């Protein structure tokens, strides 16, 4: 395939960088009736909603093999990417190191032009040269085929959300339509913010909820890929992405 060619017109890259970007720190957990009881005591239920997620990648999985997750949810695009090495946290005790190992940290980008810039940067060597504009509205999704992106996973989730109001901690209990249940404790940190403080809040919340596991709990995508794309799942496991 030919190199280069995709262009983002009308965009000034430096002006876009840093906009609509935050770091999402989260810990997944398996939940039971006891967890729900503890949650109702320490948190406030802020609602229940259902959403459908569609995940996109090239047929060769160039994004997910780089731990980049492009998703459309409720008509909005989101890209989760790894944070820079270190990720801004400075665990000082053994307990903090253990607690951090149970959490994931991803940059979350929600501005479509910025998502397209990031994708172009990663995919520029493998995109077909179509000499066309990539900048587009939310309705015009021709940029997907220009970048050779196709939907590889989709599922619906029923989510019940809780907050611990003073803490900026959100807790979600998810039921995916393929029969997997998982909870997550999440703190969103503005870029450059205090990731260690977020990890500490998550650990305190986990203790309040009586979460005892010392292994990372699988997310919905792990389970989905294991069932629907086992070869790709195996590659992600051996690359230590999942
Ligand atoms: C980052 C990531 C994926 C994208 C989906 O992220 P996830 O947090 O699982 O989404 P969701 O819907 O549960 O929460 P929301 O985005 O609404 O807060 S798919 C796989 N990963 C990487 C990953 C990982 N390596 N390990 C774990 C435990 N989770 C995710």
mmCIF file with all atom_site columns, N, CA, C and O in Angstrom, residues 21-23 87-88 107 189-195:
data_model
loop_
_atom_site.group_PDB
_atom_site.id
_atom_site.type_symbol
_atom_site.label_atom_id
_atom_site.label_alt_id
_atom_site.label_comp_id
_atom_site.label_asym_id
_atom_site.label_entity_id
_atom_site.label_seq_id
_atom_site.pdbx_PDB_ins_code
_atom_site.Cartn_x
_atom_site.Cartn_y
_atom_site.Cartn_z
_atom_site.occupancy
_atom_site.B_iso_or_equiv
_atom_site.pdbx_formal_charge
_atom_site.auth_seq_id
_atom_site.auth_comp_id
_atom_site.auth_asym_id
_atom_site.auth_atom_id
_atom_site.pdbx_PDB_model_num
ATOM 1  N N  . UNK A 1 21  ? -8.770 16.457 26.915 1.00 0.00 ? 21  UNK A N  1
ATOM 2  C CA . UNK A 1 21  ? -7.972 15.280 27.209 1.00 0.00 ? 21  UNK A CA 1
ATOM 3  C C  . UNK A 1 21  ? -7.816 15.157 28.718 1.00 0.00 ? 21  UNK A C  1
ATOM 4  O O  . UNK A 1 21  ? -7.557 16.135 29.396 1.00 0.00 ? 21  UNK A O  1
ATOM 5  N N  . UNK A 1 22  ? -7.993 13.955 29.218 1.00 0.00 ? 22  UNK A N  1
ATOM 6  C CA . UNK A 1 22  ? -7.825 13.738 30.645 1.00 0.00 ? 22  UNK A CA 1
ATOM 7  C C  . UNK A 1 22  ? -7.265 12.340 30.827 1.00 0.00 ? 22  UNK A C  1
ATOM 8  O O  . UNK A 1 22  ? -7.193 11.573 29.871 1.00 0.00 ? 22  UNK A O  1
ATOM 9  N N  . UNK A 1 23  ? -6.856 12.041 32.049 1.00 0.00 ? 23  UNK A N  1
ATOM 10 C CA . UNK A 1 23  ? -6.366 10.686 32.330 1.00 0.00 ? 23  UNK A CA 1
ATOM 11 C C  . UNK A 1 23  ? -7.408 9.995  33.196 1.00 0.00 ? 23  UNK A C  1
ATOM 12 O O  . UNK A 1 23  ? -7.839 10.539 34.222 1.00 0.00 ? 23  UNK A O  1
ATOM 13 N N  . UNK A 1 87  ? 3.435  7.680  33.918 1.00 0.00 ? 87  UNK A N  1
ATOM 14 C CA . UNK A 1 87  ? 2.041  8.105  34.076 1.00 0.00 ? 87  UNK A CA 1
ATOM 15 C C  . UNK A 1 87  ? 1.803  9.123  35.166 1.00 0.00 ? 87  UNK A C  1
ATOM 16 O O  . UNK A 1 87  ? 0.676  9.437  35.485 1.00 0.00 ? 87  UNK A O  1
ATOM 17 N N  . UNK A 1 88  ? 2.864  9.681  35.764 1.00 0.00 ? 88  UNK A N  1
ATOM 18 C CA . UNK A 1 88  ? 2.678  10.776 36.701 1.00 0.00 ? 88  UNK A CA 1
ATOM 19 C C  . UNK A 1 88  ? 2.460  10.377 38.145 1.00 0.00 ? 88  UNK A C  1
ATOM 20 O O  . UNK A 1 88  ? 2.323  11.222 39.010 1.00 0.00 ? 88  UNK A O  1
ATOM 21 N N  . UNK A 1 107 ? -5.100 7.817  28.751 1.00 0.00 ? 107 UNK A N  1
ATOM 22 C CA . UNK A 1 107 ? -5.490 9.141  28.274 1.00 0.00 ? 107 UNK A CA 1
ATOM 23 C C  . UNK A 1 107 ? -6.782 8.967  27.528 1.00 0.00 ? 107 UNK A C  1
ATOM 24 O O  . UNK A 1 107 ? -6.911 8.052  26.713 1.00 0.00 ? 107 UNK A O  1
ATOM 25 N N  . UNK A 1 189 ? -8.587 12.401 36.049 1.00 0.00 ? 189 UNK A N  1
ATOM 26 C CA . UNK A 1 189 ? -7.597 13.407 36.442 1.00 0.00 ? 189 UNK A CA 1
ATOM 27 C C  . UNK A 1 189 ? -7.340 14.306 35.230 1.00 0.00 ? 189 UNK A C  1
ATOM 28 O O  . UNK A 1 189 ? -7.061 13.787 34.146 1.00 0.00 ? 189 UNK A O  1
ATOM 29 N N  . UNK A 1 190 ? -7.428 15.634 35.391 1.00 0.00 ? 190 UNK A N  1
ATOM 30 C CA . UNK A 1 190 ? -7.094 16.489 34.244 1.00 0.00 ? 190 UNK A CA 1
ATOM 31 C C  . UNK A 1 190 ? -5.638 16.254 33.868 1.00 0.00 ? 190 UNK A C  1
ATOM 32 O O  . UNK A 1 190 ? -4.818 15.919 34.745 1.00 0.00 ? 190 UNK A O  1
ATOM 33 N N  . UNK A 1 191 ? -5.295 16.407 32.589 1.00 0.00 ? 191 UNK A N  1
ATOM 34 C CA . UNK A 1 191 ? -3.922 16.106 32.200 1.00 0.00 ? 191 UNK A CA 1
ATOM 35 C C  . UNK A 1 191 ? -2.933 16.930 33.017 1.00 0.00 ? 191 UNK A C  1
ATOM 36 O O  . UNK A 1 191 ? -3.130 18.118 33.230 1.00 0.00 ? 191 UNK A O  1
ATOM 37 N N  . UNK A 1 192 ? -1.882 16.249 33.539 1.00 0.00 ? 192 UNK A N  1
ATOM 38 C CA . UNK A 1 192 ? -0.905 16.928 34.385 1.00 0.00 ? 192 UNK A CA 1
ATOM 39 C C  . UNK A 1 192 ? -1.328 16.929 35.838 1.00 0.00 ? 192 UNK A C  1
ATOM 40 O O  . UNK A 1 192 ? -0.614 17.416 36.714 1.00 0.00 ? 192 UNK A O  1
ATOM 41 N N  . UNK A 1 193 ? -2.512 16.380 36.147 1.00 0.00 ? 193 UNK A N  1
ATOM 42 C CA . UNK A 1 193 ? -3.023 16.353 37.522 1.00 0.00 ? 193 UNK A CA 1
ATOM 43 C C  . UNK A 1 193 ? -2.377 15.237 38.342 1.00 0.00 ? 193 UNK A C  1
ATOM 44 O O  . UNK A 1 193 ? -1.474 14.532 37.876 1.00 0.00 ? 193 UNK A O  1
ATOM 45 N N  . UNK A 1 194 ? -2.876 15.089 39.559 1.00 0.00 ? 194 UNK A N  1
ATOM 46 C CA . UNK A 1 194 ? -2.230 14.208 40.537 1.00 0.00 ? 194 UNK A CA 1
ATOM 47 C C  . UNK A 1 194 ? -2.770 12.768 40.423 1.00 0.00 ? 194 UNK A C  1
ATOM 48 O O  . UNK A 1 194 ? -3.785 12.420 41.016 1.00 0.00 ? 194 UNK A O  1
ATOM 49 N N  . UNK A 1 195 ? -2.042 11.952 39.670 1.00 0.00 ? 195 UNK A N  1
ATOM 50 C CA . UNK A 1 195 ? -2.469 10.555 39.459 1.00 0.00 ? 195 UNK A CA 1
ATOM 51 C C  . UNK A 1 195 ? -2.355 9.755  40.766 1.00 0.00 ? 195 UNK A C  1
ATOM 52 O O  . UNK A 1 195 ? -3.201 8.920  41.077 1.00 0.00 ? 195 UNK A O  1
#
